[in-house]
mmCIF file of C-alpha atoms in Angstrom:
data_model
loop_
_atom_site.group_PDB
_atom_site.id
_atom_site.type_symbol
_atom_site.label_atom_id
_atom_site.label_comp_id
_atom_site.label_asym_id
_atom_site.label_seq_id
_atom_site.Cartn_x
_atom_site.Cartn_y
_atom_site.Cartn_z
ATOM 1 C CA MET A 1 46.171 56.560 75.738
ATOM 2 C CA ASN A 2 42.437 57.114 76.552
ATOM 3 C CA LEU A 3 41.165 60.647 76.671
ATOM 4 C CA ASN A 4 37.673 61.384 78.292
ATOM 5 C CA MET A 5 36.994 65.040 77.162
ATOM 6 C CA ARG A 6 34.052 67.488 77.303
ATOM 7 C CA PHE A 7 33.951 70.433 74.888
ATOM 8 C CA TYR A 8 31.986 73.264 76.301
ATOM 9 C CA GLN A 9 30.707 75.878 73.844
ATOM 10 C CA ASN A 10 29.328 79.398 74.672
ATOM 11 C CA PHE A 11 26.773 80.987 72.522
ATOM 12 C CA ALA A 12 25.941 84.616 72.408
ATOM 13 C CA ALA A 13 22.609 84.144 74.153
ATOM 14 C CA THR A 14 24.170 81.980 76.884
ATOM 15 C CA THR A 15 25.903 83.044 80.076
ATOM 16 C CA PRO A 16 29.428 82.284 80.040
ATOM 17 C CA CYS A 17 30.367 78.693 81.363
ATOM 18 C CA ALA A 18 26.828 77.635 80.644
ATOM 19 C CA THR A 19 26.104 73.704 80.945
ATOM 20 C CA THR A 20 25.133 73.475 77.314
ATOM 21 C CA TYR A 21 27.965 71.356 75.743
ATOM 22 C CA VAL A 22 28.676 69.845 72.403
ATOM 23 C CA ALA A 23 26.783 66.568 72.249
ATOM 24 C CA ALA A 24 28.936 63.445 71.793
ATOM 25 C CA ALA A 25 27.453 62.999 68.331
ATOM 26 C CA THR A 26 28.865 66.161 67.018
ATOM 27 C CA PRO A 27 31.781 65.288 64.877
ATOM 28 C CA LEU A 28 34.939 67.036 66.244
ATOM 29 C CA THR A 29 38.640 67.038 64.971
ATOM 30 C CA VAL A 30 41.010 67.402 67.894
ATOM 31 C CA THR A 31 44.735 67.910 66.881
ATOM 32 C CA VAL A 32 47.353 67.625 69.756
ATOM 33 C CA PHE A 33 50.476 69.626 69.268
ATOM 34 C CA GLY A 34 53.579 68.505 71.309
ATOM 35 C CA ARG A 35 57.351 68.051 70.977
ATOM 36 C CA THR A 36 58.868 64.754 69.980
ATOM 37 C CA VAL A 37 62.443 63.730 70.882
ATOM 38 C CA GLU A 38 65.108 66.360 70.751
ATOM 39 C CA THR A 39 68.834 66.152 71.558
ATOM 40 C CA SER A 40 71.447 68.604 72.690
ATOM 41 C CA ALA A 41 74.569 69.434 70.442
ATOM 42 C CA VAL A 42 77.361 66.748 70.685
ATOM 43 C CA SER A 43 79.852 67.543 73.340
ATOM 44 C CA SER A 44 83.183 66.177 74.239
ATOM 45 C CA ALA A 45 84.676 65.461 77.362
ATOM 46 C CA GLY A 46 86.659 68.500 78.440
ATOM 47 C CA GLY A 47 85.389 70.339 75.425
ATOM 48 C CA VAL A 48 87.936 68.973 73.303
ATOM 49 C CA THR A 49 87.365 69.523 69.442
ATOM 50 C CA ALA A 50 91.013 68.860 68.169
ATOM 51 C CA VAL A 51 93.133 65.868 68.997
ATOM 52 C CA CYS A 52 96.558 64.642 68.049
ATOM 53 C CA MET A 53 97.016 61.601 65.671
ATOM 54 C CA GLY A 54 96.392 58.483 67.868
ATOM 55 C CA GLN A 55 94.508 60.295 70.698
ATOM 56 C CA SER A 56 90.912 59.551 71.637
ATOM 57 C CA VAL A 57 87.911 61.793 72.547
ATOM 58 C CA SER A 58 84.766 61.077 74.307
ATOM 59 C CA LEU A 59 81.581 62.411 72.545
ATOM 60 C CA SER A 60 78.089 62.156 74.201
ATOM 61 C CA THR A 61 74.666 63.985 73.599
ATOM 62 C CA THR A 62 71.634 64.422 76.106
ATOM 63 C CA PRO A 63 68.064 63.829 74.611
ATOM 64 C CA SER A 64 65.028 65.281 75.895
ATOM 65 C CA PHE A 65 61.189 65.105 75.195
ATOM 66 C CA GLY A 66 59.967 61.995 73.391
ATOM 67 C CA VAL A 67 59.277 58.793 75.101
ATOM 68 C CA PRO A 68 62.266 57.257 76.922
ATOM 69 C CA PRO A 69 64.183 54.940 76.942
ATOM 70 C CA TYR A 70 66.471 56.391 74.123
ATOM 71 C CA THR A 71 68.780 54.672 71.788
ATOM 72 C CA TYR A 72 72.043 56.086 70.192
ATOM 73 C CA LEU A 73 73.612 55.316 66.787
ATOM 74 C CA TRP A 74 76.973 56.979 65.812
ATOM 75 C CA ASP A 75 78.312 57.499 62.444
ATOM 76 C CA PRO A 76 80.728 56.948 60.808
ATOM 77 C CA GLY A 77 80.751 53.360 61.791
ATOM 78 C CA SER A 78 77.055 52.824 62.899
ATOM 79 C CA VAL A 79 78.456 52.610 66.595
ATOM 80 C CA PRO A 80 75.566 51.986 69.160
ATOM 81 C CA GLY A 81 75.539 53.428 72.625
ATOM 82 C CA SER A 82 76.678 56.626 74.323
ATOM 83 C CA PRO A 83 79.227 57.987 75.084
ATOM 84 C CA LEU A 84 81.275 57.244 71.927
ATOM 85 C CA VAL A 85 84.931 56.960 72.601
ATOM 86 C CA ALA A 86 86.564 57.915 69.148
ATOM 87 C CA THR A 87 90.196 57.700 67.830
ATOM 88 C CA PRO A 88 90.024 59.397 64.379
ATOM 89 C CA THR A 89 92.842 59.113 61.986
ATOM 90 C CA SER A 90 91.779 62.310 60.141
ATOM 91 C CA THR A 91 89.494 65.188 60.745
ATOM 92 C CA THR A 92 86.045 63.402 61.040
ATOM 93 C CA VAL A 93 82.414 64.807 61.529
ATOM 94 C CA TYR A 94 80.541 62.645 64.110
ATOM 95 C CA THR A 95 76.675 62.302 63.674
ATOM 96 C CA VAL A 96 74.630 60.697 66.478
ATOM 97 C CA THR A 97 71.012 59.618 65.795
ATOM 98 C CA VAL A 98 68.976 59.493 68.881
ATOM 99 C CA SER A 99 65.521 57.434 68.821
ATOM 100 C CA ASP A 100 62.837 57.280 71.489
ATOM 101 C CA ALA A 101 60.583 54.504 72.293
ATOM 102 C CA CYS A 102 58.178 55.720 69.622
ATOM 103 C CA ALA A 103 60.752 55.486 66.862
ATOM 104 C CA ASN A 104 60.975 59.402 66.734
ATOM 105 C CA THR A 105 64.456 60.541 65.925
ATOM 106 C CA ALA A 106 66.648 63.547 66.419
ATOM 107 C CA GLN A 107 70.366 64.231 65.149
ATOM 108 C CA ALA A 108 73.361 66.193 66.353
ATOM 109 C CA THR A 109 76.819 66.441 64.838
ATOM 110 C CA GLN A 110 80.402 67.441 65.958
ATOM 111 C CA MET A 111 83.626 67.947 63.984
ATOM 112 C CA ILE A 112 86.951 66.579 65.501
ATOM 113 C CA THR A 113 89.919 67.972 64.024
ATOM 114 C CA VAL A 114 93.071 65.677 63.882
ATOM 115 C CA THR A 115 96.529 67.393 63.946
ATOM 116 C CA PRO A 116 99.134 65.200 62.592
ATOM 117 C CA ILE A 117 102.786 65.741 63.663
ATOM 118 C CA THR A 118 105.634 64.882 61.434
ATOM 119 C CA SER A 119 108.849 62.824 62.448
ATOM 120 C CA ASN A 120 111.975 64.572 63.690
ATOM 121 C CA THR A 121 114.844 65.065 61.270
ATOM 122 C CA GLY A 122 118.575 65.214 62.120
ATOM 123 C CA ASN A 123 121.511 63.129 62.917
ATOM 124 C CA ALA A 124 120.695 60.538 65.787
ATOM 125 C CA VAL A 125 124.123 59.816 66.587
ATOM 126 C CA VAL A 126 126.469 62.038 68.820
ATOM 127 C CA CYS A 127 129.600 61.872 70.446
ATOM 128 C CA VAL A 128 130.254 62.526 74.218
ATOM 129 C CA GLY A 129 130.836 66.251 74.350
ATOM 130 C CA GLY A 130 129.713 66.714 70.833
ATOM 131 C CA THR A 131 126.358 68.160 69.673
ATOM 132 C CA THR A 132 123.792 67.377 67.041
ATOM 133 C CA THR A 133 120.621 69.248 65.907
ATOM 134 C CA LEU A 134 117.329 67.827 65.468
ATOM 135 C CA SER A 135 114.324 69.704 63.941
ATOM 136 C CA ASN A 136 110.650 69.198 63.530
ATOM 137 C CA PRO A 137 108.571 71.073 60.756
ATOM 138 C CA SER A 138 105.347 70.996 62.601
ATOM 139 C CA GLY A 139 105.897 74.603 64.067
ATOM 140 C CA ALA A 140 106.553 75.760 67.680
ATOM 141 C CA GLY A 141 107.142 73.246 70.430
ATOM 142 C CA THR A 142 109.356 72.155 73.042
ATOM 143 C CA TRP A 143 112.278 69.530 73.207
ATOM 144 C CA SER A 144 112.984 67.186 76.073
ATOM 145 C CA SER A 145 115.265 64.384 77.118
ATOM 146 C CA SER A 146 114.211 61.247 78.850
ATOM 147 C CA THR A 147 117.720 60.571 80.166
ATOM 148 C CA GLY A 148 119.567 63.845 80.967
ATOM 149 C CA ALA A 149 122.611 61.679 82.202
ATOM 150 C CA VAL A 150 123.165 60.536 78.653
ATOM 151 C CA ALA A 151 122.112 63.483 76.597
ATOM 152 C CA VAL A 152 120.473 66.793 77.169
ATOM 153 C CA VAL A 153 118.681 68.986 74.655
ATOM 154 C CA GLY A 154 117.922 72.668 74.244
ATOM 155 C CA PRO A 155 114.005 73.258 74.964
ATOM 156 C CA ALA A 156 113.780 75.721 72.191
ATOM 157 C CA THR A 157 116.501 74.701 69.853
ATOM 158 C CA GLY A 158 116.690 70.861 69.450
ATOM 159 C CA ILE A 159 120.452 71.005 69.972
ATOM 160 C CA VAL A 160 121.378 67.651 71.589
ATOM 161 C CA THR A 161 124.694 67.427 73.646
ATOM 162 C CA GLY A 162 126.175 63.973 74.458
ATOM 163 C CA ILE A 163 126.867 63.549 77.961
ATOM 164 C CA SER A 164 127.844 59.933 78.448
ATOM 165 C CA PRO A 165 127.729 56.854 76.190
ATOM 166 C CA GLY A 166 124.233 55.296 75.994
ATOM 167 C CA THR A 167 120.686 56.125 74.411
ATOM 168 C CA ALA A 168 118.244 58.834 75.290
ATOM 169 C CA VAL A 169 114.714 59.475 73.777
ATOM 170 C CA ILE A 170 114.492 63.032 72.532
ATOM 171 C CA THR A 171 110.813 64.272 72.411
ATOM 172 C CA PHE A 172 109.404 67.122 70.405
ATOM 173 C CA THR A 173 105.931 68.275 71.892
ATOM 174 C CA ASN A 174 103.741 70.872 70.082
ATOM 175 C CA SER A 175 100.986 73.109 71.690
ATOM 176 C CA LEU A 176 98.372 70.495 71.561
ATOM 177 C CA GLY A 177 100.544 67.773 73.160
ATOM 178 C CA CYS A 178 101.276 66.047 69.988
ATOM 179 C CA TYR A 179 104.739 64.684 70.043
ATOM 180 C CA ALA A 180 107.385 62.915 68.057
ATOM 181 C CA THR A 181 110.435 61.113 69.454
ATOM 182 C CA THR A 182 113.797 60.100 68.207
ATOM 183 C CA ILE A 183 116.231 57.839 69.985
ATOM 184 C CA VAL A 184 119.744 59.459 70.280
ATOM 185 C CA THR A 185 122.695 57.259 70.629
ATOM 186 C CA VAL A 186 125.621 58.852 72.391
ATOM 187 C CA VAL A 187 129.010 57.316 71.518
ATOM 188 C CA PRO A 188 132.333 57.466 73.243
ATOM 189 C CA MET A 189 135.136 59.719 71.889
ATOM 190 C CA PRO A 190 138.260 57.671 70.770
ATOM 191 C CA GLY A 191 141.213 57.787 72.968
ATOM 192 C CA SER A 192 144.484 59.455 72.070
ATOM 193 C CA ILE A 193 146.250 58.066 69.065
ATOM 194 C CA THR A 194 149.382 55.884 69.982
ATOM 195 C CA GLY A 195 152.399 54.853 67.889
ATOM 196 C CA THR A 196 155.393 56.498 66.401
ATOM 197 C CA ALA A 197 154.419 59.649 64.367
ATOM 198 C CA THR A 198 157.745 59.970 62.476
ATOM 199 C CA VAL A 199 158.566 58.006 59.350
ATOM 200 C CA CYS A 200 161.040 58.117 56.474
ATOM 201 C CA VAL A 201 160.049 58.491 52.875
ATOM 202 C CA GLY A 202 159.340 54.971 51.759
ATOM 203 C CA SER A 203 158.940 53.365 55.273
ATOM 204 C CA THR A 204 156.010 52.688 57.469
ATOM 205 C CA THR A 205 154.913 53.238 61.082
ATOM 206 C CA THR A 206 151.887 51.860 62.645
ATOM 207 C CA LEU A 207 149.563 54.015 64.681
ATOM 208 C CA SER A 208 146.519 52.472 66.991
ATOM 209 C CA ASN A 209 143.665 53.633 68.985
ATOM 210 C CA PRO A 210 142.132 51.970 71.994
ATOM 211 C CA LEU A 211 138.434 52.369 70.614
ATOM 212 C CA ALA A 212 138.022 49.589 67.921
ATOM 213 C CA ALA A 213 135.897 49.726 64.604
ATOM 214 C CA GLY A 214 137.171 53.184 63.412
ATOM 215 C CA THR A 215 138.659 54.320 60.107
ATOM 216 C CA TRP A 216 141.933 56.006 59.327
ATOM 217 C CA THR A 217 142.478 58.743 56.877
ATOM 218 C CA SER A 218 145.255 61.227 55.996
ATOM 219 C CA GLY A 219 144.702 64.863 55.460
ATOM 220 C CA SER A 220 147.693 64.856 53.086
ATOM 221 C CA PRO A 221 148.039 61.666 51.063
ATOM 222 C CA ALA A 222 150.819 63.279 49.125
ATOM 223 C CA ILE A 223 152.937 63.301 52.126
ATOM 224 C CA ALA A 224 151.731 60.275 53.936
ATOM 225 C CA THR A 225 149.056 57.593 53.289
ATOM 226 C CA VAL A 226 147.458 55.352 55.912
ATOM 227 C CA GLY A 227 145.643 52.085 55.707
ATOM 228 C CA ALA A 228 142.006 52.740 56.465
ATOM 229 C CA GLY A 229 141.482 49.742 58.605
ATOM 230 C CA THR A 230 145.168 49.149 59.738
ATOM 231 C CA GLY A 231 146.591 52.430 60.713
ATOM 232 C CA VAL A 232 149.787 51.755 58.869
ATOM 233 C CA VAL A 233 151.130 55.070 57.831
ATOM 234 C CA THR A 234 153.549 55.102 54.799
ATOM 235 C CA GLY A 235 155.899 58.065 54.108
ATOM 236 C CA VAL A 236 155.452 59.378 50.468
ATOM 237 C CA ALA A 237 157.331 62.821 50.601
ATOM 238 C CA ALA A 238 158.973 64.929 53.188
ATOM 239 C CA GLY A 239 156.391 66.979 55.401
ATOM 240 C CA THR A 240 153.761 66.741 57.593
ATOM 241 C CA ALA A 241 150.357 65.054 57.429
ATOM 242 C CA THR A 242 147.421 64.888 59.835
ATOM 243 C CA ILE A 243 146.231 61.388 60.411
ATOM 244 C CA THR A 244 142.564 61.146 61.812
ATOM 245 C CA TYR A 245 140.833 58.131 63.240
ATOM 246 C CA THR A 246 137.002 58.400 63.003
ATOM 247 C CA THR A 247 134.562 56.201 64.871
ATOM 248 C CA THR A 248 130.657 55.813 64.646
ATOM 249 C CA GLY A 249 129.005 59.159 64.923
ATOM 250 C CA GLY A 250 131.921 61.051 63.320
ATOM 251 C CA CYS A 251 133.971 61.103 66.656
ATOM 252 C CA THR A 252 137.487 61.733 65.822
ATOM 253 C CA ALA A 253 140.927 61.716 67.282
ATOM 254 C CA THR A 254 143.952 63.157 65.221
ATOM 255 C CA LYS A 255 147.801 63.005 65.354
ATOM 256 C CA VAL A 256 150.370 64.899 63.241
ATOM 257 C CA GLY A 257 152.761 62.701 61.395
ATOM 258 C CA THR A 258 156.221 63.878 60.278
ATOM 259 C CA VAL A 259 157.762 62.299 57.144
ATOM 260 C CA TYR A 260 161.598 62.692 56.723
ATOM 261 C CA PRO A 261 163.624 62.438 53.686
ATOM 262 C CA ASN A 262 165.989 59.728 53.346
ATOM 263 C CA PRO A 263 169.815 60.481 53.600
ATOM 264 C CA VAL A 264 171.440 61.032 50.411
#
């Protein structure tokens, strides 16, 4: 940049703005004060400064003064350009360095807080008509079901009720929109137990259920035992025993069996 300047000088004996001026040979030192590149604070789209784990945020800054064009370099990562789309995995301070065409620089920073959310806990299998309770230790939030025809859930309680066989995604969402999901399986209730429920001491009778792959148990083995995989009941002593058939998810059907003494 070339400057052509005349420096006028007034003396006490000279009228103001006289034509007397400092000669070119007079040594002068001229200091020019100005502003180099500056940049605004880092801003995020929507003013977001806290995100959930896995969410992204767009960061930008606006430079001024200096000599354009400007270049941008973001740390961590030495990522060029603006805006920066960041997906932090933990709370991170982002720093942008703005440079102008004369290599003057300015910096600005922004902290983005990452809010983790823990997994839901609780039994993910429930019988039709039964309930199971899910919970999340992250604090206050809302529960929802992807398939209300299969399972519904209390929005504030996490209590899941099975409606029909199938699967439903149960989601817990906190105040920041962070969420955790659990796939709940709803299994059918076993049908009624069929077969003769009376037997003599030392004899056997066979019980069955239309829903396969369950397990048989006796509430009173001293009265009657039952084969876990067969449903064959053996009378041990006179009395009554509750025979239970249990399927996946703890769904049960019961039948009271009576054991008679043998004739003397």
